[in-house]
Amino acid sequence: MSDRLRALRPSLADGTAARIGTVLAVVGVLALSGVIAVGVTHLGFLRSGHRSAFVAWTLIAWTVFVIAVLGVRFVPVRWMTTVVIGGAVVIGIAALVGPPNTSTDSARYAWDGIVQHAGVSPYAHTPQSAALSGLRPDWLFPDKVDGTCDPLKPRFRGLGDGADGHCTAINRPDVTTIYPPMAQLWFAAVRFFVPATAQYLPFQVAGLLVSLGVSVGLVLVLRRIGRPTWWAALWAWSPLVASEAVTNSHVDVVGAALATAGVVLVAFGRPIWGGIALGAATATKLIPAIVYPPLLGRGRAWWAIPIGIAVFGLLYVPYVLTTGLDVLGYLPGYLSEEGYEDGSRFALVSLVVKGDAATLVVGLLVLLAAFVAWRLSDPARPWSGEVLMIGVTFLAVTPRYPWYALLLIPFVVLSGRWEWLSIGLAIALRGVWPSADAYRWWLLAAVAVIVLVTLLRTERSEWRRWWEQLSFRRVEHVR
């Protein structure tokens, strides 16, 4: 009898852990949904006077997220996918309950879509151009109040058409769009199904559908590579995904989805289709181009790179034919405005070197990351190489906008390198509290987490193997 009791103990313990984990995951998802919904509906649009409330909201959401993910690890396998995807739906719906709250980028998306439906190139005119005044919907271009837009700030600003003119929700209304052609096709596609009077919801719903598609795709890939599917919750339940893909509906979610699909297709032996997806990703936002280096491995995988470049160029052709070199839009001016040209943009590197030297150092760091990712990546499973490439690039370039981090999360899921999510949290905090000094501390804390966890989880034999690959010794030995 005692032997039977001893045999039952592990199963009883497993059952208890499963029940507790399931309850914790479900309650965590519901709590996270509530936190997100309350923030979206009650905090209003981000303004300097109450940034501390947004910081507190961000930290609370991430804390609840961590607790929920810890619980989902113990959910029975037969319920795992249902809980992960169901949680993604619930959290995504919560993110839909209000308009964008930290960014007005989707106002530009809507305008570019409206302009294209009128048969006009989005690169041809600025939003304040009188040539397009007949296309302006009231929700994007409300009238001024007593000759000023001050009562409508910070969501709206002056259009630049005089005291009796209009306000606009579009940032930088005096310059043309900066978004590449695949992004423009996305804007036109989303707005195709709705009238010009439809406001922010179409892009929010579209962002939710794309993010759910990524969640399902990650579950399927995790199953194929033999890893637990609960890892998909790191994307599906992420507060950053809910905020930036759904509430603020940034087009970066499309770029992240296409880049992830491209890398997966290449890894699974489909370099042509993978290259097409990678080219489309790069033509959505240029930053997905950094996923290329880990794919330059052995076999046919490298074919994806020239195909991706060709697709990128082909997507530009229709817009070049109608607008010429103006398809670059405000991109050069944006890079200069953001401090990328003079090196003032780089929060960590600027602690050591300034100006043009900072730009040079950042370039060298990115090239070094590309070399290491290329040498260490397994062509069949390049996930860790992608995390390294994207993560180091973000640490070097230090983007100030949290939606850039959407590109990193899917590869964290596939690689299991959860420590790199600390970069996403650091960038998310920077998005609601624009303090350069605080951002440096958050980034340094992320670096400390990454280094410490990497040291703890990596065995000596693994370090030795990495060194052999980086020094080309293994290649020589094989030969």
JSON list of N, CA and C in Angstrom, two decimals, residues 1 60 87 95 99 121 211 221 223 264 291 389:
[
{"chain": "A", "resi": 1, "resn": "MET", "atom": "N", "xyz": [0.82, -1.20, 0.00]},
{"chain": "A", "resi": 1, "resn": "MET", "atom": "CA", "xyz": [0.00, 0.00, 0.00]},
{"chain": "A", "resi": 1, "resn": "MET", "atom": "C", "xyz": [0.86, 1.25, 0.00]},
{"chain": "A", "resi": 60, "resn": "ILE", "atom": "N", "xyz": [2.54, 47.90, -13.88]},
{"chain": "A", "resi": 60, "resn": "ILE", "atom": "CA", "xyz": [1.50, 47.00, -13.37]},
{"chain": "A", "resi": 60, "resn": "ILE", "atom": "C", "xyz": [1.13, 45.97, -14.43]},
{"chain": "A", "resi": 87, "resn": "GLY", "atom": "N", "xyz": [-6.68, 33.67, -24.35]},
{"chain": "A", "resi": 87, "resn": "GLY", "atom": "CA", "xyz": [-6.15, 34.82, -23.63]},
{"chain": "A", "resi": 87, "resn": "GLY", "atom": "C", "xyz": [-5.79, 35.95, -24.57]},
{"chain": "A", "resi": 95, "resn": "ALA", "atom": "N", "xyz": [-7.86, 45.80, -25.52]},
{"chain": "A", "resi": 95, "resn": "ALA", "atom": "CA", "xyz": [-7.06, 46.87, -26.12]},
{"chain": "A", "resi": 95, "resn": "ALA", "atom": "C", "xyz": [-7.83, 47.67, -27.16]},
{"chain": "A", "resi": 99, "resn": "PRO", "atom": "N", "xyz": [-9.51, 54.83, -28.17]},
{"chain": "A", "resi": 99, "resn": "PRO", "atom": "CA", "xyz": [-8.65, 55.26, -29.27]},
{"chain": "A", "resi": 99, "resn": "PRO", "atom": "C", "xyz": [-7.18, 55.16, -28.89]},
{"chain": "A", "resi": 121, "resn": "SER", "atom": "N", "xyz": [-1.03, 59.64, -55.16]},
{"chain": "A", "resi": 121, "resn": "SER", "atom": "CA", "xyz": [0.11, 59.04, -54.48]},
{"chain": "A", "resi": 121, "resn": "SER", "atom": "C", "xyz": [0.29, 59.67, -53.10]},
{"chain": "A", "resi": 211, "resn": "SER", "atom": "N", "xyz": [-1.99, 40.30, -35.05]},
{"chain": "A", "resi": 211, "resn": "SER", "atom": "CA", "xyz": [-1.34, 39.80, -33.84]},
{"chain": "A", "resi": 211, "resn": "SER", "atom": "C", "xyz": [-1.86, 38.42, -33.46]},
{"chain": "A", "resi": 221, "resn": "VAL", "atom": "N", "xyz": [4.52, 26.67, -35.04]},
{"chain": "A", "resi": 221, "resn": "VAL", "atom": "CA", "xyz": [5.97, 26.49, -35.19]},
{"chain": "A", "resi": 221, "resn": "VAL", "atom": "C", "xyz": [6.56, 25.84, -33.95]},
{"chain": "A", "resi": 223, "resn": "ARG", "atom": "N", "xyz": [5.15, 23.77, -31.96]},
{"chain": "A", "resi": 223, "resn": "ARG", "atom": "CA", "xyz": [4.83, 22.33, -32.03]},
{"chain": "A", "resi": 223, "resn": "ARG", "atom": "C", "xyz": [5.77, 21.61, -32.98]},
{"chain": "A", "resi": 264, "resn": "VAL", "atom": "N", "xyz": [10.92, 31.84, -40.67]},
{"chain": "A", "resi": 264, "resn": "VAL", "atom": "CA", "xyz": [10.42, 30.47, -40.48]},
{"chain": "A", "resi": 264, "resn": "VAL", "atom": "C", "xyz": [10.42, 29.71, -41.80]},
{"chain": "A", "resi": 291, "resn": "VAL", "atom": "N", "xyz": [17.00, 41.17, -39.87]},
{"chain": "A", "resi": 291, "resn": "VAL", "atom": "CA", "xyz": [16.85, 39.72, -39.67]},
{"chain": "A", "resi": 291, "resn": "VAL", "atom": "C", "xyz": [17.61, 38.93, -40.73]},
{"chain": "A", "resi": 389, "resn": "MET", "atom": "N", "xyz": [20.88, 39.33, -33.01]},
{"chain": "A", "resi": 389, "resn": "MET", "atom": "CA", "xyz": [21.01, 40.39, -34.01]},
{"chain": "A", "resi": 389, "resn": "MET", "atom": "C", "xyz": [20.08, 41.56, -33.71]}
]
